Short mmCIF file of C-alpha atoms in Angstrom, two decimals:
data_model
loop_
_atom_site.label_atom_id
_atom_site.label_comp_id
_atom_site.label_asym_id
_atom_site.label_seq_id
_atom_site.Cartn_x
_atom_site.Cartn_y
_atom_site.Cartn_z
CA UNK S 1 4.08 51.81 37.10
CA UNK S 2 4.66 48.15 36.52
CA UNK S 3 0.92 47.80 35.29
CA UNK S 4 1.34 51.48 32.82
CA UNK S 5 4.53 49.32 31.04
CA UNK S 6 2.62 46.13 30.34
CA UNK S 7 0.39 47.93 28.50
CA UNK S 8 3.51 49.25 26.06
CA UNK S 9 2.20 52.44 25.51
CA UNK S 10 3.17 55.06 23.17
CA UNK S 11 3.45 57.72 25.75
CA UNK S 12 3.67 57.31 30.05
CA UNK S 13 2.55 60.00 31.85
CA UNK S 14 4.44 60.79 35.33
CA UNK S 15 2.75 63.04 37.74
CA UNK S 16 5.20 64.23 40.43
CA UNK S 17 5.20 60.21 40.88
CA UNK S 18 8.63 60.24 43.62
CA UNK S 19 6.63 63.39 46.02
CA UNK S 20 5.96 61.02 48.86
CA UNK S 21 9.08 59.32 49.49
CA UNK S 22 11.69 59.87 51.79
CA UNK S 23 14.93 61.76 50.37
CA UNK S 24 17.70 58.64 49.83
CA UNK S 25 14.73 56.38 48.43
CA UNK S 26 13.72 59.18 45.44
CA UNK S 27 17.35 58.99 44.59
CA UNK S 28 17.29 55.41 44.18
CA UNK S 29 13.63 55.35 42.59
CA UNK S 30 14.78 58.53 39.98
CA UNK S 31 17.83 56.31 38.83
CA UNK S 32 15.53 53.32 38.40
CA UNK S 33 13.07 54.98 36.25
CA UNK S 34 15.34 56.29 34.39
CA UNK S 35 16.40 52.64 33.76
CA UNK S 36 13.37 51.67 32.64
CA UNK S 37 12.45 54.43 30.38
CA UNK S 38 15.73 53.72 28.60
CA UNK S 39 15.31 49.85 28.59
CA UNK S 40 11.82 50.21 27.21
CA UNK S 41 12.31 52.67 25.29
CA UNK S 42 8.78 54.23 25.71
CA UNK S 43 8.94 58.22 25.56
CA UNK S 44 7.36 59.54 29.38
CA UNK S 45 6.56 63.26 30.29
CA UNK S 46 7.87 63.35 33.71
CA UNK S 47 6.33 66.34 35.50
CA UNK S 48 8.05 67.81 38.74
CA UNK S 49 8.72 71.03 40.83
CA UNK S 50 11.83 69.63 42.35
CA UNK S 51 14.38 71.10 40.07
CA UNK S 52 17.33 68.54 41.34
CA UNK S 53 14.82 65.58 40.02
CA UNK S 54 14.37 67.41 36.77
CA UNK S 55 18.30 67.74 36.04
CA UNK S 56 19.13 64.15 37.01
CA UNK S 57 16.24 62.32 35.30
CA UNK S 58 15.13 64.16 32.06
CA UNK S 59 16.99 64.08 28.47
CA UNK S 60 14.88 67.40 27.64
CA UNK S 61 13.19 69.67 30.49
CA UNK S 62 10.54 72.14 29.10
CA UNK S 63 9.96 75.32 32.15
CA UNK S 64 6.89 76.15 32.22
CA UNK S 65 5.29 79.44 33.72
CA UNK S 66 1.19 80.42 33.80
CA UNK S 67 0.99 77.76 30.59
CA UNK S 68 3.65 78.64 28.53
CA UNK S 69 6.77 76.71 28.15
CA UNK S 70 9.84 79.47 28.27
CA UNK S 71 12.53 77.64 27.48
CA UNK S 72 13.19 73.66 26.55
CA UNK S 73 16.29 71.96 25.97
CA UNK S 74 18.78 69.77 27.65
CA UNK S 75 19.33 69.54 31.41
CA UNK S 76 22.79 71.14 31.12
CA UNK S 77 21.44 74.05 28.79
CA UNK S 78 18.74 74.65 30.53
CA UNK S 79 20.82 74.80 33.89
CA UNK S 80 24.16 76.71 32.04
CA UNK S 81 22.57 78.90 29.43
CA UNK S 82 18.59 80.01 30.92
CA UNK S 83 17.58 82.48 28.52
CA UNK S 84 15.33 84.40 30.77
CA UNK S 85 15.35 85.20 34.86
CA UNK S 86 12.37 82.80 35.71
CA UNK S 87 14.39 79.87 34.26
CA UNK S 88 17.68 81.01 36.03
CA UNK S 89 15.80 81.45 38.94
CA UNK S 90 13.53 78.32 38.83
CA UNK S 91 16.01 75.89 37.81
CA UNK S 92 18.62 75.79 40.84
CA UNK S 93 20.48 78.58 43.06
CA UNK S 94 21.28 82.26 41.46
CA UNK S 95 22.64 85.54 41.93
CA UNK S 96 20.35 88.63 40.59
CA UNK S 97 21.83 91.58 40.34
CA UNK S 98 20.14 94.41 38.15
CA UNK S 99 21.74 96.72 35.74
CA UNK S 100 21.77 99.40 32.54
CA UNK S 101 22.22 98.14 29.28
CA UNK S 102 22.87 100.80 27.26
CA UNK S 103 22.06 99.16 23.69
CA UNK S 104 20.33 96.12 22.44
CA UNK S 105 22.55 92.72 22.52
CA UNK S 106 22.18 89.90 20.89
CA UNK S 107 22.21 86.11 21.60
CA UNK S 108 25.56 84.99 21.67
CA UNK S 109 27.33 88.12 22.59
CA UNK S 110 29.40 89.83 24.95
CA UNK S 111 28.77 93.05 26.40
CA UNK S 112 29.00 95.55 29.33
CA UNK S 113 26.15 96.01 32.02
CA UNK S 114 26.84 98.82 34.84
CA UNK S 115 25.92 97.34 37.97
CA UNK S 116 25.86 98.71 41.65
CA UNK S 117 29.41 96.55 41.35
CA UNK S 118 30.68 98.59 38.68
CA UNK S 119 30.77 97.61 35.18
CA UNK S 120 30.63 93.56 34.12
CA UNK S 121 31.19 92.05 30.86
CA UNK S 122 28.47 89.55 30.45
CA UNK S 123 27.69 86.99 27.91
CA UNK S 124 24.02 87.08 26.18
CA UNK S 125 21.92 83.76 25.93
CA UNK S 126 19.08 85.48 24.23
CA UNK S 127 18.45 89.22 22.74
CA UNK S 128 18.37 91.71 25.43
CA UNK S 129 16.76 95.28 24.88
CA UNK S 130 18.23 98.15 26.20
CA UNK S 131 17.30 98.85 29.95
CA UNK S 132 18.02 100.39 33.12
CA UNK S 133 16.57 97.20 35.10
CA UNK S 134 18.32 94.16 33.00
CA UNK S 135 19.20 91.27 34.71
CA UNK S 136 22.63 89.41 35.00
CA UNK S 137 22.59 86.57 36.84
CA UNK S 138 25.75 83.85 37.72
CA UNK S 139 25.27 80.44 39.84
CA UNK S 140 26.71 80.45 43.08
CA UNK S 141 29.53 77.46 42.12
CA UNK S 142 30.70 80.07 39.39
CA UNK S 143 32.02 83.07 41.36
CA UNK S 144 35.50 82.72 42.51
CA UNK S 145 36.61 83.68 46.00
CA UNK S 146 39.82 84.19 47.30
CA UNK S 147 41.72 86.48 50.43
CA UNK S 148 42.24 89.70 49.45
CA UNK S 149 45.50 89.88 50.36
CA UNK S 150 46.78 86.36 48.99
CA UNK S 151 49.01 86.00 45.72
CA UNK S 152 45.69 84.33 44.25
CA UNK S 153 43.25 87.42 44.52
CA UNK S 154 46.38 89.39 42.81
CA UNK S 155 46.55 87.01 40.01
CA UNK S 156 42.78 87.34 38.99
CA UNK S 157 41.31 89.03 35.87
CA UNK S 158 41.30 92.51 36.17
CA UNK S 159 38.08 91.71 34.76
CA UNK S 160 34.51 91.49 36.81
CA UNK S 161 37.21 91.29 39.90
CA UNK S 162 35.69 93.17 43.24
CA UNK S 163 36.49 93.62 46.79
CA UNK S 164 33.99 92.34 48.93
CA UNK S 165 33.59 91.11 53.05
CA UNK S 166 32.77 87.94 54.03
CA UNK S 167 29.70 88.18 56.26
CA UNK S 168 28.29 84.57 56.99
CA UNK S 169 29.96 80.97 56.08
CA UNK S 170 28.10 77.60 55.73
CA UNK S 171 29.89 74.27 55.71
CA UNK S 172 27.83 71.51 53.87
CA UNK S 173 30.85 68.80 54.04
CA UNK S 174 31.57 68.62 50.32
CA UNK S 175 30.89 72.38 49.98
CA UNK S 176 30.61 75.54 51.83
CA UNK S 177 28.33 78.32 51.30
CA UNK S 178 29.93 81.93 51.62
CA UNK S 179 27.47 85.38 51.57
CA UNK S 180 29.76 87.90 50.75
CA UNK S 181 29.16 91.66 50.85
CA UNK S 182 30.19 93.50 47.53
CA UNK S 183 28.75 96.91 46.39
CA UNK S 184 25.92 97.13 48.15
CA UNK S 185 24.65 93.88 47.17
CA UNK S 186 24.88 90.25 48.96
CA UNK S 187 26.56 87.23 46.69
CA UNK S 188 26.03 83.68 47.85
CA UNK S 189 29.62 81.32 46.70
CA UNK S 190 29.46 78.04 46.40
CA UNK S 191 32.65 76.24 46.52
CA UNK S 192 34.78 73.03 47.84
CA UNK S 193 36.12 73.62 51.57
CA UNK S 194 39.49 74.41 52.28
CA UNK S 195 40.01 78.41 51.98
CA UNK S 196 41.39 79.88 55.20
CA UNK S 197 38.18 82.22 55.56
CA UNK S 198 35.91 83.61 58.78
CA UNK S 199 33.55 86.21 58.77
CA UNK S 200 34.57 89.10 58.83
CA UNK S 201 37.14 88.80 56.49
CA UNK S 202 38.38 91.00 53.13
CA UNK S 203 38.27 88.97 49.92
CA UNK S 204 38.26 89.51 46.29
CA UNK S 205 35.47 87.85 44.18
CA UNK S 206 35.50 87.47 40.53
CA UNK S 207 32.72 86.65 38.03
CA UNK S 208 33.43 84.63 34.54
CA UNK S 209 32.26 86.37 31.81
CA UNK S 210 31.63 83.54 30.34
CA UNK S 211 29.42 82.52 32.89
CA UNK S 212 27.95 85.97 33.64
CA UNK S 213 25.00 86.04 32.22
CA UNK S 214 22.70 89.18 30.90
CA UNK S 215 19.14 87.77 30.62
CA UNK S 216 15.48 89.37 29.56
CA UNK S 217 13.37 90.32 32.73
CA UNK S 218 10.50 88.80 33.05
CA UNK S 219 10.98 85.87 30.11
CA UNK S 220 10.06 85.32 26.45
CA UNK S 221 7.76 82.80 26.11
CA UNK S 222 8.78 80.59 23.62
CA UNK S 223 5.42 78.11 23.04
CA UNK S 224 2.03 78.16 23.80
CA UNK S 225 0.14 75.32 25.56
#
């Protein structure tokens, strides 16, 4: 690396250059190369399959999939707004659930989906054709949870609100992991410790629309390579 920068070029090329080091060092190597990059202002294509790396050390991430780039934009859009199922599914931890749409959407609309959960109002990041098999995905950290018989599951949004069991908890120390039951289909929860929960146990879920998100199948590729 120190050699590539002497030579001030125009554009460094990183291949997966963090792969053989041991987990607390790449988090202290990803930090200083993004140092660098910004003190030296040289422009570097990082490439990586280790979507965490990706996220913390790029100012744009391009997906790619069989050569094609399907979507490129900043970390946080990229992570918040996929517009297809391959980038919500290769870029971090998501729930799939399948669904009708009974007309076309487009980007930047609401609209309803039925599910095996009933009906959810989900937010469009890209146009979406009618189907029986469209996708609607949320992140894990974005479901609420809370005891179905606690003043806080009463005081939810009547909205994308279901009744679900809790069947297996996690604890991670700054989170725990919940798989809840709900309609037939398994949710994973992602939230901060603290809720009096054990398996077993009735709770109401509920899923942002905002963060609810109705995406094309199988992706739209965007660029060719």
């Amino acid at each position: 690396l120190a050699r590539a920068l002497t030579r001030e070029p125009a554009l460094l090329l990183l291949d997966e250059p963090l792969s053989n080091l041991d987990a607390r060092l790449r988090e202290q190597m990803r930090a200083e190369l993004k140092r660098l990059q910004r003190e030296t202002g040289v422009t570097a294509i990082y490439v990586t399959h280790d979507q965490s790396e990706a996220l913390a050390i790029s100012d744009r991430i391009a997906v790619m999939d069989q050569g094609l780039i399907m979507q490129i934009g900043p970390p946080k859009e990229i992570y918040e707004r996929p517009t297809s199922e391959f980038v919500a599914n290769f870029i971090g931890s998501t729930n799939l659930l399948r669904g009708l749409l009974k007309t076309d959407a487009t980007a930047g609309s609401v609209g309803l989906i039925e599910t095996r959960l009933g009906s959810l109002t989900c937010s469009f990041t890209a146009d979406v054709k009618a189907s029986p098999a469209t996708g609607v995905v949320i992140r894990p950290e974005n479901v609420v949870i809370e005891p179905a018989a606690s003043d806080a599951a009463t005081a939810l949004p009547d909205t994308n609100r279901c009744d679900g069991t809790l069947i297996n908890e996690t604890y991670l120390g700054e989170i725990v992991e919940y798989e809840i039951a709900v309609g037939g289909e398994t949710i994973l929860i992602r939230t901060k410790p603290g809720k009096a929960l054990t398996p077993g146990d009735a709770v109401m879920v509920h899923f942002p629309p905002s963060q609810t998100l109705a995406l094309i199948e199988d992706g739209h590729p965007a660029h060719g390579v």
